[in-house]
mmCIF file with all atom_site columns, N, CA and C in Angstrom:
data_model
loop_
_atom_site.group_PDB
_atom_site.id
_atom_site.type_symbol
_atom_site.label_atom_id
_atom_site.label_alt_id
_atom_site.label_comp_id
_atom_site.label_asym_id
_atom_site.label_entity_id
_atom_site.label_seq_id
_atom_site.pdbx_PDB_ins_code
_atom_site.Cartn_x
_atom_site.Cartn_y
_atom_site.Cartn_z
_atom_site.occupancy
_atom_site.B_iso_or_equiv
_atom_site.pdbx_formal_charge
_atom_site.auth_seq_id
_atom_site.auth_comp_id
_atom_site.auth_asym_id
_atom_site.auth_atom_id
_atom_site.pdbx_PDB_model_num
ATOM 1   N N  . CYS A 1 1  ? 28.516 0.706  -14.710 1.00 77.00 ? 102 CYS A N  1
ATOM 2   C CA . CYS A 1 1  ? 27.286 1.370  -15.109 1.00 77.00 ? 102 CYS A CA 1
ATOM 3   C C  . CYS A 1 1  ? 27.354 1.635  -16.623 1.00 77.00 ? 102 CYS A C  1
ATOM 4   N N  . ARG A 1 2  ? 26.629 0.876  -17.379 1.00 83.00 ? 103 ARG A N  1
ATOM 5   C CA . ARG A 1 2  ? 26.709 0.954  -18.840 1.00 83.00 ? 103 ARG A CA 1
ATOM 6   C C  . ARG A 1 2  ? 26.228 2.278  -19.422 1.00 83.00 ? 103 ARG A C  1
ATOM 7   N N  . VAL A 1 3  ? 25.380 2.973  -18.702 1.00 84.00 ? 104 VAL A N  1
ATOM 8   C CA . VAL A 1 3  ? 24.871 4.243  -19.209 1.00 84.00 ? 104 VAL A CA 1
ATOM 9   C C  . VAL A 1 3  ? 25.994 5.265  -19.388 1.00 84.00 ? 104 VAL A C  1
ATOM 10  N N  . ALA A 1 4  ? 27.068 5.133  -18.644 1.00 84.00 ? 105 ALA A N  1
ATOM 11  C CA . ALA A 1 4  ? 28.193 6.068  -18.746 1.00 84.00 ? 105 ALA A CA 1
ATOM 12  C C  . ALA A 1 4  ? 28.761 6.142  -20.149 1.00 84.00 ? 105 ALA A C  1
ATOM 13  N N  . LEU A 1 5  ? 28.678 5.070  -20.896 1.00 85.00 ? 106 LEU A N  1
ATOM 14  C CA . LEU A 1 5  ? 29.183 5.050  -22.269 1.00 85.00 ? 106 LEU A CA 1
ATOM 15  C C  . LEU A 1 5  ? 28.443 6.017  -23.178 1.00 85.00 ? 106 LEU A C  1
ATOM 16  N N  . PHE A 1 6  ? 27.220 6.371  -22.829 1.00 88.00 ? 107 PHE A N  1
ATOM 17  C CA . PHE A 1 6  ? 26.378 7.191  -23.693 1.00 88.00 ? 107 PHE A CA 1
ATOM 18  C C  . PHE A 1 6  ? 26.268 8.646  -23.240 1.00 88.00 ? 107 PHE A C  1
ATOM 19  N N  . LEU A 1 7  ? 26.866 8.976  -22.124 1.00 89.00 ? 108 LEU A N  1
ATOM 20  C CA . LEU A 1 7  ? 26.721 10.317 -21.577 1.00 89.00 ? 108 LEU A CA 1
ATOM 21  C C  . LEU A 1 7  ? 27.716 11.291 -22.184 1.00 89.00 ? 108 LEU A C  1
ATOM 22  N N  . GLN A 1 8  ? 27.226 12.480 -22.490 1.00 85.00 ? 109 GLN A N  1
ATOM 23  C CA . GLN A 1 8  ? 28.114 13.549 -22.923 1.00 85.00 ? 109 GLN A CA 1
ATOM 24  C C  . GLN A 1 8  ? 28.544 14.394 -21.738 1.00 85.00 ? 109 GLN A C  1
ATOM 25  N N  . ARG A 1 9  ? 27.788 14.305 -20.639 1.00 82.00 ? 110 ARG A N  1
ATOM 26  C CA . ARG A 1 9  ? 28.116 14.992 -19.396 1.00 82.00 ? 110 ARG A CA 1
ATOM 27  C C  . ARG A 1 9  ? 27.972 13.985 -18.260 1.00 82.00 ? 110 ARG A C  1
ATOM 28  N N  . PRO A 1 10 ? 28.728 14.155 -17.194 1.00 83.00 ? 111 PRO A N  1
ATOM 29  C CA . PRO A 1 10 ? 28.667 13.183 -16.093 1.00 83.00 ? 111 PRO A CA 1
ATOM 30  C C  . PRO A 1 10 ? 27.509 13.441 -15.122 1.00 83.00 ? 111 PRO A C  1
ATOM 31  N N  . LYS A 1 11 ? 26.313 13.734 -15.667 1.00 89.00 ? 112 LYS A N  1
ATOM 32  C CA . LYS A 1 11 ? 25.148 13.965 -14.821 1.00 89.00 ? 112 LYS A CA 1
ATOM 33  C C  . LYS A 1 11 ? 23.903 13.486 -15.550 1.00 89.00 ? 112 LYS A C  1
ATOM 34  N N  . VAL A 1 12 ? 22.992 12.884 -14.800 1.00 91.00 ? 113 VAL A N  1
ATOM 35  C CA . VAL A 1 12 ? 21.712 12.483 -15.360 1.00 91.00 ? 113 VAL A CA 1
ATOM 36  C C  . VAL A 1 12 ? 20.591 13.006 -14.465 1.00 91.00 ? 113 VAL A C  1
ATOM 37  N N  . VAL A 1 13 ? 19.443 13.196 -15.082 1.00 92.00 ? 114 VAL A N  1
ATOM 38  C CA . VAL A 1 13 ? 18.242 13.570 -14.357 1.00 92.00 ? 114 VAL A CA 1
ATOM 39  C C  . VAL A 1 13 ? 17.268 12.417 -14.498 1.00 92.00 ? 114 VAL A C  1
ATOM 40  N N  . ILE A 1 14 ? 16.741 11.974 -13.380 1.00 94.00 ? 115 ILE A N  1
ATOM 41  C CA . ILE A 1 14 ? 15.834 10.828 -13.350 1.00 94.00 ? 115 ILE A CA 1
ATOM 42  C C  . ILE A 1 14 ? 14.427 11.336 -13.049 1.00 94.00 ? 115 ILE A C  1
ATOM 43  N N  . VAL A 1 15 ? 13.479 10.973 -13.898 1.00 94.00 ? 116 VAL A N  1
ATOM 44  C CA . VAL A 1 15 ? 12.073 11.278 -13.639 1.00 94.00 ? 116 VAL A CA 1
ATOM 45  C C  . VAL A 1 15 ? 11.379 9.944  -13.435 1.00 94.00 ? 116 VAL A C  1
ATOM 46  N N  . THR A 1 16 ? 10.706 9.815  -12.307 1.00 95.00 ? 117 THR A N  1
ATOM 47  C CA . THR A 1 16 ? 10.065 8.557  -11.963 1.00 95.00 ? 117 THR A CA 1
ATOM 48  C C  . THR A 1 16 ? 8.720  8.842  -11.300 1.00 95.00 ? 117 THR A C  1
ATOM 49  N N  . ASP A 1 17 ? 8.003  7.792  -11.004 1.00 96.00 ? 118 ASP A N  1
ATOM 50  C CA . ASP A 1 17 ? 6.790  7.972  -10.208 1.00 96.00 ? 118 ASP A CA 1
ATOM 51  C C  . ASP A 1 17 ? 6.974  7.278  -8.863  1.00 96.00 ? 118 ASP A C  1
ATOM 52  N N  . THR A 1 18 ? 6.029  7.468  -7.980  1.00 97.00 ? 119 THR A N  1
ATOM 53  C CA . THR A 1 18 ? 6.186  6.949  -6.619  1.00 97.00 ? 119 THR A CA 1
ATOM 54  C C  . THR A 1 18 ? 6.310  5.434  -6.585  1.00 97.00 ? 119 THR A C  1
ATOM 55  N N  . ASN A 1 19 ? 5.621  4.735  -7.468  1.00 97.00 ? 120 ASN A N  1
ATOM 56  C CA . ASN A 1 19 ? 5.708  3.269  -7.480  1.00 97.00 ? 120 ASN A CA 1
ATOM 57  C C  . ASN A 1 19 ? 7.082  2.784  -7.921  1.00 97.00 ? 120 ASN A C  1
ATOM 58  N N  . VAL A 1 20 ? 7.570  3.322  -9.012  1.00 97.00 ? 121 VAL A N  1
ATOM 59  C CA . VAL A 1 20 ? 8.872  2.901  -9.545  1.00 97.00 ? 121 VAL A CA 1
ATOM 60  C C  . VAL A 1 20 ? 9.996  3.349  -8.615  1.00 97.00 ? 121 VAL A C  1
ATOM 61  N N  . ARG A 1 21 ? 9.844  4.522  -8.020  1.00 97.00 ? 122 ARG A N  1
ATOM 62  C CA . ARG A 1 21 ? 10.862 5.008  -7.081  1.00 97.00 ? 122 ARG A CA 1
ATOM 63  C C  . ARG A 1 21 ? 11.100 3.997  -5.968  1.00 97.00 ? 122 ARG A C  1
ATOM 64  N N  . GLU A 1 22 ? 10.030 3.507  -5.382  1.00 97.00 ? 123 GLU A N  1
ATOM 65  C CA . GLU A 1 22 ? 10.154 2.561  -4.272  1.00 97.00 ? 123 GLU A CA 1
ATOM 66  C C  . GLU A 1 22 ? 10.857 1.270  -4.689  1.00 97.00 ? 123 GLU A C  1
ATOM 67  N N  . LEU A 1 23 ? 10.657 0.858  -5.922  1.00 98.00 ? 124 LEU A N  1
ATOM 68  C CA . LEU A 1 23 ? 11.226 -0.409 -6.395  1.00 98.00 ? 124 LEU A CA 1
ATOM 69  C C  . LEU A 1 23 ? 12.661 -0.286 -6.901  1.00 98.00 ? 124 LEU A C  1
ATOM 70  N N  . HIS A 1 24 ? 13.012 0.838  -7.544  1.00 98.00 ? 125 HIS A N  1
ATOM 71  C CA . HIS A 1 24 ? 14.263 0.867  -8.305  1.00 98.00 ? 125 HIS A CA 1
ATOM 72  C C  . HIS A 1 24 ? 15.190 2.063  -8.086  1.00 98.00 ? 125 HIS A C  1
ATOM 73  N N  . LEU A 1 25 ? 14.712 3.144  -7.516  1.00 98.00 ? 126 LEU A N  1
ATOM 74  C CA . LEU A 1 25 ? 15.543 4.351  -7.475  1.00 98.00 ? 126 LEU A CA 1
ATOM 75  C C  . LEU A 1 25 ? 16.818 4.163  -6.656  1.00 98.00 ? 126 LEU A C  1
ATOM 76  N N  . ALA A 1 26 ? 16.733 3.523  -5.519  1.00 98.00 ? 127 ALA A N  1
ATOM 77  C CA . ALA A 1 26 ? 17.935 3.338  -4.684  1.00 98.00 ? 127 ALA A CA 1
ATOM 78  C C  . ALA A 1 26 ? 19.014 2.536  -5.421  1.00 98.00 ? 127 ALA A C  1
ATOM 79  N N  . THR A 1 27 ? 18.608 1.499  -6.137  1.00 97.00 ? 128 THR A N  1
ATOM 80  C CA . THR A 1 27 ? 19.572 0.689  -6.890  1.00 97.00 ? 128 THR A CA 1
ATOM 81  C C  . THR A 1 27 ? 20.201 1.500  -8.009  1.00 97.00 ? 128 THR A C  1
ATOM 82  N N  . LEU A 1 28 ? 19.375 2.256  -8.718  1.00 96.00 ? 129 LEU A N  1
ATOM 83  C CA . LEU A 1 28 ? 19.884 3.083  -9.818  1.00 96.00 ? 129 LEU A CA 1
ATOM 84  C C  . LEU A 1 28 ? 20.849 4.136  -9.310  1.00 96.00 ? 129 LEU A C  1
ATOM 85  N N  . THR A 1 29 ? 20.482 4.855  -8.272  1.00 97.00 ? 130 THR A N  1
ATOM 86  C CA . THR A 1 29 ? 21.356 5.918  -7.783  1.00 97.00 ? 130 THR A CA 1
ATOM 87  C C  . THR A 1 29 ? 22.654 5.359  -7.180  1.00 97.00 ? 130 THR A C  1
ATOM 88  N N  . ALA A 1 30 ? 22.586 4.201  -6.564  1.00 96.00 ? 131 ALA A N  1
ATOM 89  C CA . ALA A 1 30 ? 23.814 3.575  -6.043  1.00 96.00 ? 131 ALA A CA 1
ATOM 90  C C  . ALA A 1 30 ? 24.757 3.231  -7.186  1.00 96.00 ? 131 ALA A C  1
ATOM 91  N N  . SER A 1 31 ? 24.216 2.722  -8.280  1.00 94.00 ? 132 SER A N  1
ATOM 92  C CA . SER A 1 31 ? 25.026 2.384  -9.446  1.00 94.00 ? 132 SER A CA 1
ATOM 93  C C  . SER A 1 31 ? 25.645 3.643  -10.056 1.00 94.00 ? 132 SER A C  1
ATOM 94  N N  . LEU A 1 32 ? 24.851 4.698  -10.140 1.00 95.00 ? 133 LEU A N  1
ATOM 95  C CA . LEU A 1 32 ? 25.374 5.961  -10.678 1.00 95.00 ? 133 LEU A CA 1
ATOM 96  C C  . LEU A 1 32 ? 26.465 6.523  -9.768  1.00 95.00 ? 133 LEU A C  1
ATOM 97  N N  . ASP A 1 33 ? 26.249 6.471  -8.462  1.00 95.00 ? 134 ASP A N  1
ATOM 98  C CA . ASP A 1 33 ? 27.264 6.940  -7.515  1.00 95.00 ? 134 ASP A CA 1
ATOM 99  C C  . ASP A 1 33 ? 28.571 6.166  -7.681  1.00 95.00 ? 134 ASP A C  1
ATOM 100 N N  . GLU A 1 34 ? 28.453 4.874  -7.808  1.00 94.00 ? 135 GLU A N  1
ATOM 101 C CA . GLU A 1 34 ? 29.630 4.020  -7.962  1.00 94.00 ? 135 GLU A CA 1
ATOM 102 C C  . GLU A 1 34 ? 30.420 4.370  -9.221  1.00 94.00 ? 135 GLU A C  1
ATOM 103 N N  . ALA A 1 35 ? 29.691 4.781  -10.270 1.00 92.00 ? 136 ALA A N  1
ATOM 104 C CA . ALA A 1 35 ? 30.336 5.136  -11.531 1.00 92.00 ? 136 ALA A CA 1
ATOM 105 C C  . ALA A 1 35 ? 30.776 6.598  -11.568 1.00 92.00 ? 136 ALA A C  1
ATOM 106 N N  . GLY A 1 36 ? 30.508 7.350  -10.505 1.00 93.00 ? 137 GLY A N  1
ATOM 107 C CA . GLY A 1 36 ? 30.903 8.755  -10.474 1.00 93.00 ? 137 GLY A CA 1
ATOM 108 C C  . GLY A 1 36 ? 30.010 9.653  -11.306 1.00 93.00 ? 137 GLY A C  1
ATOM 109 N N  . ILE A 1 37 ? 28.797 9.231  -11.532 1.00 94.00 ? 138 ILE A N  1
ATOM 110 C CA . ILE A 1 37 ? 27.846 10.008 -12.327 1.00 94.00 ? 138 ILE A CA 1
ATOM 111 C C  . ILE A 1 37 ? 26.911 10.754 -11.374 1.00 94.00 ? 138 ILE A C  1
ATOM 112 N N  . ARG A 1 38 ? 26.943 12.073 -11.460 1.00 94.00 ? 139 ARG A N  1
ATOM 113 C CA . ARG A 1 38 ? 26.052 12.873 -10.625 1.00 94.00 ? 139 ARG A CA 1
ATOM 114 C C  . ARG A 1 38 ? 24.620 12.690 -11.104 1.00 94.00 ? 139 ARG A C  1
ATOM 115 N N  . HIS A 1 39 ? 23.680 12.883 -10.199 1.00 95.00 ? 140 HIS A N  1
ATOM 116 C CA . HIS A 1 39 ? 22.282 12.675 -10.567 1.00 95.00 ? 140 HIS A CA 1
ATOM 117 C C  . HIS A 1 39 ? 21.358 13.504 -9.700  1.00 95.00 ? 140 HIS A C  1
ATOM 118 N N  . ALA A 1 40 ? 20.194 13.752 -10.244 1.00 95.00 ? 141 ALA A N  1
ATOM 119 C CA . ALA A 1 40 ? 19.104 14.395 -9.517  1.00 95.00 ? 141 ALA A CA 1
ATOM 120 C C  . ALA A 1 40 ? 17.843 13.654 -9.922  1.00 95.00 ? 141 ALA A C  1
ATOM 121 N N  . SER A 1 41 ? 16.890 13.590 -9.017  1.00 95.00 ? 142 SER A N  1
ATOM 122 C CA . SER A 1 41 ? 15.670 12.867 -9.366  1.00 95.00 ? 142 SER A CA 1
ATOM 123 C C  . SER A 1 41 ? 14.435 13.679 -9.002  1.00 95.00 ? 142 SER A C  1
ATOM 124 N N  . LEU A 1 42 ? 13.416 13.485 -9.800  1.00 94.00 ? 143 LEU A N  1
ATOM 125 C CA . LEU A 1 42 ? 12.111 14.098 -9.597  1.00 94.00 ? 143 LEU A CA 1
ATOM 126 C C  . LEU A 1 42 ? 11.102 12.970 -9.555  1.00 94.00 ? 143 LEU A C  1
ATOM 127 N N  . THR A 1 43 ? 10.287 12.954 -8.519  1.00 95.00 ? 144 THR A N  1
ATOM 128 C CA . THR A 1 43 ? 9.262  11.919 -8.392  1.00 95.00 ? 144 THR A CA 1
ATOM 129 C C  . THR A 1 43 ? 7.887  12.549 -8.568  1.00 95.00 ? 144 THR A C  1
ATOM 130 N N  . LEU A 1 44 ? 7.150  11.999 -9.514  1.00 94.00 ? 145 LEU A N  1
ATOM 131 C CA . LEU A 1 44 ? 5.773  12.424 -9.765  1.00 94.00 ? 145 LEU A CA 1
ATOM 132 C C  . LEU A 1 44 ? 4.825  11.408 -9.140  1.00 94.00 ? 145 LEU A C  1
ATOM 133 N N  . PRO A 1 45 ? 3.588  11.798 -8.900  1.00 94.00 ? 146 PRO A N  1
ATOM 134 C CA . PRO A 1 45 ? 2.621  10.831 -8.386  1.00 94.00 ? 146 PRO A CA 1
ATOM 135 C C  . PRO A 1 45 ? 2.409  9.705  -9.396  1.00 94.00 ? 146 PRO A C  1
ATOM 136 N N  . ALA A 1 46 ? 2.137  8.521  -8.899  1.00 95.00 ? 147 ALA A N  1
ATOM 137 C CA . ALA A 1 46 ? 1.842  7.391  -9.789  1.00 95.00 ? 147 ALA A CA 1
ATOM 138 C C  . ALA A 1 46 ? 0.465  7.589  -10.399 1.00 95.00 ? 147 ALA A C  1
ATOM 139 N N  . GLY A 1 47 ? 0.288  7.050  -11.588 1.00 93.00 ? 148 GLY A N  1
ATOM 140 C CA . GLY A 1 47 ? -1.035 7.087  -12.210 1.00 93.00 ? 148 GLY A CA 1
ATOM 141 C C  . GLY A 1 47 ? -1.055 7.825  -13.534 1.00 93.00 ? 148 GLY A C  1
ATOM 142 N N  . GLU A 1 48 ? -2.110 7.617  -14.234 1.00 92.00 ? 149 GLU A N  1
ATOM 143 C CA . GLU A 1 48 ? -2.267 8.197  -15.569 1.00 92.00 ? 149 GLU A CA 1
ATOM 144 C C  . GLU A 1 48 ? -2.406 9.715  -15.549 1.00 92.00 ? 149 GLU A C  1
ATOM 145 N N  . SER A 1 49 ? -2.837 10.283 -14.445 1.00 89.00 ? 150 SER A N  1
ATOM 146 C CA . SER A 1 49 ? -3.056 11.730 -14.405 1.00 89.00 ? 150 SER A CA 1
ATOM 147 C C  . SER A 1 49 ? -1.779 12.526 -14.651 1.00 89.00 ? 150 SER A C  1
ATOM 148 N N  . THR A 1 50 ? -0.621 11.954 -14.339 1.00 89.00 ? 151 THR A N  1
ATOM 149 C CA . THR A 1 50 ? 0.635  12.678 -14.558 1.00 89.00 ? 151 THR A CA 1
ATOM 150 C C  . THR A 1 50 ? 1.069  12.658 -16.020 1.00 89.00 ? 151 THR A C  1
ATOM 151 N N  . LYS A 1 51 ? 0.418  11.860 -16.817 1.00 87.00 ? 152 LYS A N  1
ATOM 152 C CA . LYS A 1 51 ? 0.737  11.806 -18.250 1.00 87.00 ? 152 LYS A CA 1
ATOM 153 C C  . LYS A 1 51 ? -0.172 12.788 -18.979 1.00 87.00 ? 152 LYS A C  1
ATOM 154 N N  . SER A 1 52 ? -0.055 14.051 -18.592 1.00 88.00 ? 153 SER A N  1
ATOM 155 C CA . SER A 1 52 ? -0.910 15.087 -19.155 1.00 88.00 ? 153 SER A CA 1
ATOM 156 C C  . SER A 1 52 ? -0.126 16.391 -19.261 1.00 88.00 ? 153 SER A C  1
ATOM 157 N N  . TRP A 1 53 ? -0.643 17.324 -20.033 1.00 86.00 ? 154 TRP A N  1
ATOM 158 C CA . TRP A 1 53 ? 0.036  18.598 -20.242 1.00 86.00 ? 154 TRP A CA 1
ATOM 159 C C  . TRP A 1 53 ? 0.317  19.354 -18.952 1.00 86.00 ? 154 TRP A C  1
ATOM 160 N N  . PRO A 1 54 ? -0.636 19.427 -18.022 1.00 83.00 ? 155 PRO A N  1
ATOM 161 C CA . PRO A 1 54 ? -0.324 20.172 -16.787 1.00 83.00 ? 155 PRO A CA 1
ATOM 162 C C  . PRO A 1 54 ? 0.902  19.634 -16.038 1.00 83.00 ? 155 PRO A C  1
ATOM 163 N N  . PHE A 1 55 ? 1.128  18.342 -16.089 1.00 87.00 ? 156 PHE A N  1
ATOM 164 C CA . PHE A 1 55 ? 2.288  17.774 -15.398 1.00 87.00 ? 156 PHE A CA 1
ATOM 165 C C  . PHE A 1 55 ? 3.580  17.909 -16.193 1.00 87.00 ? 156 PHE A C  1
ATOM 166 N N  . LEU A 1 56 ? 3.511  18.347 -17.420 1.00 90.00 ? 157 LEU A N  1
ATOM 167 C CA . LEU A 1 56 ? 4.719  18.543 -18.221 1.00 90.00 ? 157 LEU A CA 1
ATOM 168 C C  . LEU A 1 56 ? 5.554  19.710 -17.681 1.00 90.00 ? 157 LEU A C  1
ATOM 169 N N  . ILE A 1 57 ? 4.902  20.694 -17.131 1.00 89.00 ? 158 ILE A N  1
ATOM 170 C CA . ILE A 1 57 ? 5.593  21.888 -16.644 1.00 89.00 ? 158 ILE A CA 1
ATOM 171 C C  . ILE A 1 57 ? 6.595  21.548 -15.542 1.00 89.00 ? 158 ILE A C  1
ATOM 172 N N  . GLU A 1 58 ? 6.223  20.690 -14.624 1.00 88.00 ? 159 GLU A N  1
ATOM 173 C CA . GLU A 1 58 ? 7.100  20.374 -13.486 1.00 88.00 ? 159 GLU A CA 1
ATOM 174 C C  . GLU A 1 58 ? 8.423  19.745 -13.924 1.00 88.00 ? 159 GLU A C  1
ATOM 175 N N  . PRO A 1 59 ? 8.404  18.694 -14.759 1.00 89.00 ? 160 PRO A N  1
ATOM 176 C CA . PRO A 1 59 ? 9.700  18.138 -15.191 1.00 89.00 ? 160 PRO A CA 1
ATOM 177 C C  . PRO A 1 59 ? 10.530 19.108 -16.024 1.00 89.00 ? 160 PRO A C  1
ATOM 178 N N  . VAL A 1 60 ? 9.891  19.898 -16.879 1.00 90.00 ? 161 VAL A N  1
ATOM 179 C CA . VAL A 1 60 ? 10.646 20.847 -17.696 1.00 90.00 ? 161 VAL A CA 1
ATOM 180 C C  . VAL A 1 60 ? 11.343 21.867 -16.792 1.00 90.00 ? 161 VAL A C  1
ATOM 181 N N  . ALA A 1 61 ? 10.636 22.403 -15.822 1.00 89.00 ? 162 ALA A N  1
ATOM 182 C CA . ALA A 1 61 ? 11.246 23.352 -14.885 1.00 89.00 ? 162 ALA A CA 1
ATOM 183 C C  . ALA A 1 61 ? 12.380 22.682 -14.115 1.00 89.00 ? 162 ALA A C  1
ATOM 184 N N  . PHE A 1 62 ? 12.186 21.434 -13.711 1.00 89.00 ? 163 PHE A N  1
ATOM 185 C CA . PHE A 1 62 ? 13.222 20.687 -12.992 1.00 89.00 ? 163 PHE A CA 1
ATOM 186 C C  . PHE A 1 62 ? 14.458 20.509 -13.858 1.00 89.00 ? 163 PHE A C  1
ATOM 187 N N  . PHE A 1 63 ? 14.261 20.132 -15.129 1.00 88.00 ? 164 PHE A N  1
ATOM 188 C CA . PHE A 1 63 ? 15.404 19.960 -16.048 1.00 88.00 ? 164 PHE A CA 1
ATOM 189 C C  . PHE A 1 63 ? 16.184 21.266 -16.179 1.00 88.00 ? 164 PHE A C  1
ATOM 190 N N  . LEU A 1 64 ? 15.470 22.358 -16.369 1.00 89.00 ? 165 LEU A N  1
ATOM 191 C CA . LEU A 1 64 ? 16.147 23.647 -16.536 1.00 89.00 ? 165 LEU A CA 1
ATOM 192 C C  . LEU A 1 64 ? 16.899 24.039 -15.270 1.00 89.00 ? 165 LEU A C  1
ATOM 193 N N  . ASN A 1 65 ? 16.353 23.762 -14.134 1.00 88.00 ? 166 ASN A N  1
ATOM 194 C CA . ASN A 1 65 ? 17.011 24.076 -12.879 1.00 88.00 ? 166 ASN A CA 1
ATOM 195 C C  . ASN A 1 65 ? 18.260 23.221 -12.657 1.00 88.00 ? 166 ASN A C  1
ATOM 196 N N  . GLU A 1 66 ? 18.247 21.987 -13.146 1.00 86.00 ? 167 GLU A N  1
ATOM 197 C CA . GLU A 1 66 ? 19.371 21.062 -12.959 1.00 86.00 ? 167 GLU A CA 1
ATOM 198 C C  . GLU A 1 66 ? 20.429 21.160 -14.038 1.00 86.00 ? 167 GLU A C  1
ATOM 199 N N  . LYS A 1 67 ? 20.174 21.961 -15.062 1.00 78.00 ? 168 LYS A N  1
ATOM 200 C CA . LYS A 1 67 ? 21.102 22.082 -16.177 1.00 78.00 ? 168 LYS A CA 1
ATOM 201 C C  . LYS A 1 67 ? 22.418 22.675 -15.713 1.00 78.00 ? 168 LYS A C  1
ATOM 202 N N  . ASP A 1 68 ? 23.494 22.030 -16.103 1.00 65.00 ? 169 ASP A N  1
ATOM 203 C CA . ASP A 1 68 ? 24.834 22.563 -15.830 1.00 65.00 ? 169 ASP A CA 1
ATOM 204 C C  . ASP A 1 68 ? 25.191 23.566 -16.909 1.00 65.00 ? 169 ASP A C  1
ATOM 205 N N  . ASP A 1 69 ? 25.801 24.648 -16.518 1.00 45.00 ? 170 ASP A N  1
ATOM 206 C CA . ASP A 1 69 ? 26.229 25.651 -17.522 1.00 45.00 ? 170 ASP A CA 1
ATOM 207 C C  . ASP A 1 69 ? 27.579 25.311 -18.081 1.00 45.00 ? 170 ASP A C  1
#
């Protein structure tokens, strides 16, 4: 898993939408698991509506909740 070279911590947070999740999330998380990289994922609805200020709150809250101390 090449992303491991760039990590300062052994955890990543994945933000995706429902379309991309169905196509790629299982492969990505399997690769991260194999490399020993912990992960959490948040799935937003697909579509342009999630690219707006109201939807910014959900990922920010998720990031803060997943932050390691």
